Coordinates of C-alpha atoms in Angstrom, one line a residue:
X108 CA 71.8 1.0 36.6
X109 CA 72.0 -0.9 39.9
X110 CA 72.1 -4.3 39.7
X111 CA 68.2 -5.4 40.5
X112 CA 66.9 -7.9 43.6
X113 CA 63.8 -9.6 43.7
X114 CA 63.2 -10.3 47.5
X115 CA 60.9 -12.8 49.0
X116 CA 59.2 -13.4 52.5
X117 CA 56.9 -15.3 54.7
X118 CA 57.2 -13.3 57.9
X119 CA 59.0 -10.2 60.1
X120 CA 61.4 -9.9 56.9
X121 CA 65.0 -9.4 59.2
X122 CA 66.8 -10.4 56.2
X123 CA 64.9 -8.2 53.9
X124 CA 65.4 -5.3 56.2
X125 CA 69.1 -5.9 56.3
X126 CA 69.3 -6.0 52.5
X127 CA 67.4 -2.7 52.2
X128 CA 69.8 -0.9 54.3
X129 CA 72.5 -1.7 52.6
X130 CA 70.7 -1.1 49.4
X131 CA 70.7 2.6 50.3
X132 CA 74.2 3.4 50.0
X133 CA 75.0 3.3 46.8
X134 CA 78.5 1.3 46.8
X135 CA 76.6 -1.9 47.6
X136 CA 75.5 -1.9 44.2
X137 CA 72.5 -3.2 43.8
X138 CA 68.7 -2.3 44.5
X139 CA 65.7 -3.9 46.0
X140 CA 63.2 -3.9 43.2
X141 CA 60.4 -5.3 44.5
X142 CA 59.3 -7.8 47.6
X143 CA 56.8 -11.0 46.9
X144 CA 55.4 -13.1 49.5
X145 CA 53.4 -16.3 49.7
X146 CA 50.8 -14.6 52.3
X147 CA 49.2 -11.2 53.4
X148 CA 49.4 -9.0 56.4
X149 CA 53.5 -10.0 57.3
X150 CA 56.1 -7.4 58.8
X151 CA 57.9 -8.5 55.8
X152 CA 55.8 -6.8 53.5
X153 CA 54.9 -3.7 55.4
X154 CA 58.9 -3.2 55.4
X155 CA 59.1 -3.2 51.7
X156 CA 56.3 -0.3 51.6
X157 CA 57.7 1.8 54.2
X158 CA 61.1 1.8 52.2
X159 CA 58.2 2.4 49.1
X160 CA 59.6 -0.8 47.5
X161 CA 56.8 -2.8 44.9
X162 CA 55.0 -5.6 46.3
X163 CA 53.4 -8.7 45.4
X164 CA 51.4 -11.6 46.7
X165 CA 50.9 -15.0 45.4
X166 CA 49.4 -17.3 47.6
X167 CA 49.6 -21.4 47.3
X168 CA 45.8 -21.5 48.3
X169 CA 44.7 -19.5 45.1
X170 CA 45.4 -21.4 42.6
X171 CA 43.9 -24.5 41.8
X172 CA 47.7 -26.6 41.3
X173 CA 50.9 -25.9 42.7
X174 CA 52.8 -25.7 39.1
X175 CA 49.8 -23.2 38.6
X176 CA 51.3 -21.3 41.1
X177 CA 54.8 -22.0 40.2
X178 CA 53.9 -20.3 37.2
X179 CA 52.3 -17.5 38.3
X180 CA 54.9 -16.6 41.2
X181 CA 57.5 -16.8 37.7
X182 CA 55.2 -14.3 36.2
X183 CA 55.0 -12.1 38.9
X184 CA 58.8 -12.2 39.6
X185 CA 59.8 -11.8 35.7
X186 CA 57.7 -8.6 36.0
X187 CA 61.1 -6.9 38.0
X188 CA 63.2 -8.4 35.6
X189 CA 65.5 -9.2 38.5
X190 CA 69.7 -9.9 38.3
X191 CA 69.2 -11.9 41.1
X192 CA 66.2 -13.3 43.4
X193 CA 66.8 -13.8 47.5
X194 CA 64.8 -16.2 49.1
X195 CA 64.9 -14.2 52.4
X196 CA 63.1 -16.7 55.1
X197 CA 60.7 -17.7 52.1
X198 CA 58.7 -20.5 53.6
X199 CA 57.7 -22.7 50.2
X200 CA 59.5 -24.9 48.4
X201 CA 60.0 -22.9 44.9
X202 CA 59.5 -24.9 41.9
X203 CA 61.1 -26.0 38.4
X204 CA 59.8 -22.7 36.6
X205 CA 61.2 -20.4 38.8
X206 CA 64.2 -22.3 39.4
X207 CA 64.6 -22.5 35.7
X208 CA 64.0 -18.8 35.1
X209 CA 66.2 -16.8 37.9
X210 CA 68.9 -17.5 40.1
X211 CA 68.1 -17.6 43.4
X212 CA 69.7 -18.2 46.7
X213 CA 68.7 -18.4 50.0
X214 CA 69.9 -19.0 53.9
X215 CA 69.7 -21.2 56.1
X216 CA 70.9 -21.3 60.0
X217 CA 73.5 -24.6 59.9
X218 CA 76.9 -25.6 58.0
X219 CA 75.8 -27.5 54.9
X220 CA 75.1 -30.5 54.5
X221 CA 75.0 -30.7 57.9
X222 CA 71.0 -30.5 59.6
X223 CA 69.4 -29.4 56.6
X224 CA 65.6 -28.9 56.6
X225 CA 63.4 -26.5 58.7
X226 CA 64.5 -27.6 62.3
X227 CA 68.4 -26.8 61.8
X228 CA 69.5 -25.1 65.3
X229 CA 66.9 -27.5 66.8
X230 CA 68.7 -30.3 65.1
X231 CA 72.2 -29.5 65.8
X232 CA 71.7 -28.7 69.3
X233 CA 70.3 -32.5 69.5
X234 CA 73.2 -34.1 68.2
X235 CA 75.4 -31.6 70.6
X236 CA 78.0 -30.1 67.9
X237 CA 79.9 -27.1 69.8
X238 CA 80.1 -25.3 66.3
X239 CA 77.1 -24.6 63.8
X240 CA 76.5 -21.4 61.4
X241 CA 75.0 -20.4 58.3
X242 CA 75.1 -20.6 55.0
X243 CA 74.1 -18.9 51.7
X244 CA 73.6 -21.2 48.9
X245 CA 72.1 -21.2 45.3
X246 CA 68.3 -22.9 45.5
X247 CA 67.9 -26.1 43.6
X248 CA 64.8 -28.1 43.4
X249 CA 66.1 -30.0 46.6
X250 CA 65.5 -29.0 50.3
X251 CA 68.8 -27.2 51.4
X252 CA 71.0 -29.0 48.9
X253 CA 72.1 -26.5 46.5
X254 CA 75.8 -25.0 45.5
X255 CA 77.4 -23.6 48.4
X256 CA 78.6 -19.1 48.4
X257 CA 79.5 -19.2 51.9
X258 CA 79.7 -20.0 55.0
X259 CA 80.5 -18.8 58.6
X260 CA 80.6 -20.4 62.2
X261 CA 78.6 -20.2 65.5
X262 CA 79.8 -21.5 68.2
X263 CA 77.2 -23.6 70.6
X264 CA 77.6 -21.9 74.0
X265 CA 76.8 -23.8 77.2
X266 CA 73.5 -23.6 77.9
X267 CA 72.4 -22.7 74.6
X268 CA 68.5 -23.4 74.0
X269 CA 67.4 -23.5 70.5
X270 CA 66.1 -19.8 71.0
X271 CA 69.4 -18.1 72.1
X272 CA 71.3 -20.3 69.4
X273 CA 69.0 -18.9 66.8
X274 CA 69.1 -15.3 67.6
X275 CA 72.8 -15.3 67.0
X276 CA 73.2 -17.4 64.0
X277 CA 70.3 -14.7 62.3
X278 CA 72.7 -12.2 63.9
X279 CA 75.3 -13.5 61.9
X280 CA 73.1 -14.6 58.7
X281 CA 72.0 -10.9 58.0
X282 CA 75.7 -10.0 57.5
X283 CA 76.4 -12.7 55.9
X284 CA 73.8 -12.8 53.1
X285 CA 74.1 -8.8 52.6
X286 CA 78.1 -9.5 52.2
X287 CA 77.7 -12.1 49.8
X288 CA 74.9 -10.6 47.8
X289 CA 76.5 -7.5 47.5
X290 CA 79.9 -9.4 45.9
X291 CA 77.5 -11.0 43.2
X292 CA 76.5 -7.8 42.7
X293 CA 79.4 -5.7 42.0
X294 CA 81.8 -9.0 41.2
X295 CA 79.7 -11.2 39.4
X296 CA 79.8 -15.1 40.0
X297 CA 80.7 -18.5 38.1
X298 CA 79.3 -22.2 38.9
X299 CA 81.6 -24.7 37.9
X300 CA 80.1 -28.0 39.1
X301 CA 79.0 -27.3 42.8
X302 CA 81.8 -24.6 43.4
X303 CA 80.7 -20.9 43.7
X304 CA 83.6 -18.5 42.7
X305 CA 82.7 -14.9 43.3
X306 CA 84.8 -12.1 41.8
X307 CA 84.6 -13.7 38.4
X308 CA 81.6 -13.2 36.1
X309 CA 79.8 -11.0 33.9
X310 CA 77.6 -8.6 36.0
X311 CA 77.5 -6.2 32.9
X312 CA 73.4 -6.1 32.0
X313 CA 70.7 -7.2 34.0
X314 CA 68.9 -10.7 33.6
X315 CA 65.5 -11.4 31.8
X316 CA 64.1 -14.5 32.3
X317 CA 65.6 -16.7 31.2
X318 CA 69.1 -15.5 30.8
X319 CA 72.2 -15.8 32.8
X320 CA 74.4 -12.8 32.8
X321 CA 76.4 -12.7 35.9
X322 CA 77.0 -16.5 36.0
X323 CA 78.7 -19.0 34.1
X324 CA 77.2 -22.9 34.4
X325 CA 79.8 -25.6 32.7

């Protein structure tokens, strides 16, 4: 059995569409099980049901608290019984249940810790750095502050605006988040601290909520 991904998405899904082709060669070794989203009507979504993946939608606005819909999105998730969940241009802040439940990790377009938040390129473009990137970390309940995977450079060309910046950092991030998600896959993963080692845990089994095969926390 392949080693299963819960995806999830707030708009065109670029990232998800990169993870679903790889998903269909069989080395990569592991399977998109299902999509969720925080809104209706997105590319993202009509992706996952061309390529006849399951979908779900929890939205914030439904439920009466956020915890109530921290809880429910952990439901909804837990119903896949993912290995692994990939916050793939996922535009809430996910919350301690789900964060307790599944490991997740998610992209962003800088070199952590440097220009966190949601304006990144816009940010590092401002303070006029001639390198940036992208990285793909493990979620935490902070904003962009979780354990580092990896990393890889941009450089800032002149006459870069935010927009061409961006197009090749996501250029870069698609290949980048399928490389790395495909290691955890087939190699497993350990987190000693804040330092990600891939090629060295237990990817035997999938995870139930709750449980943390594939990864080793000391």
């Amino acid at each position: 059995m392949s080693f299963r991904l819960v995806v999830l998405v707030s708009g065109s899904g670029t990232n998800l569409q990169a993870l679903l082709d790889a998903a269909a060669d069989d080395a990569f070794g592991a399977t998109v099980v299902a999509v969720g989203a925080d809104r209706t009507g997105i590319e993202g979504l009509a992706r996952a049901e061309r390529a006849g993946v399951p979908t779900f939608v929890v939205r914030v606005g439904d439920h009466p608290t956020r915890e109530e819909w921290d809880e429910r999105l952990t439901e909804r998730i837990a119903d896949h019984k993912p290995d692994l969940v990939v916050s793939a241009g996922f535009m809430k802040i996910l919350g301690p249940r789900v964060l307790g439940a599944f490991s997740v990790v998610n992209t962003h377009p800088a070199l952590l810790p440097a220009f966190p938040g949601a304006h990144a390129v816009r940010d590092a473009l401002a303070y006029g750095v001639r390198v940036t990137g992208c990285t793909v970390h493990l979620v935490d309940a902070g904003v962009d502050t979780g354990p580092v995977i990896a990393q890889e450079a941009v450089s800032v060309r002149e006459g870069d605006d935010e927009e061409s910046l961006h197009e090749r950092i996501k250029t870069v991030e698609r290949g980048l988040l399928v490389e790395t998600v495909g290691r955890m896959a087939r190699e497993g993963w350990t987190l000693t601290g804040r330092a990600v080692r891939l090629g060295s845990g237990n990817v035997a089994g999938h995870t139930a909520q709750g449980s943390t095969s594939g990864r080793t926390t000391k």
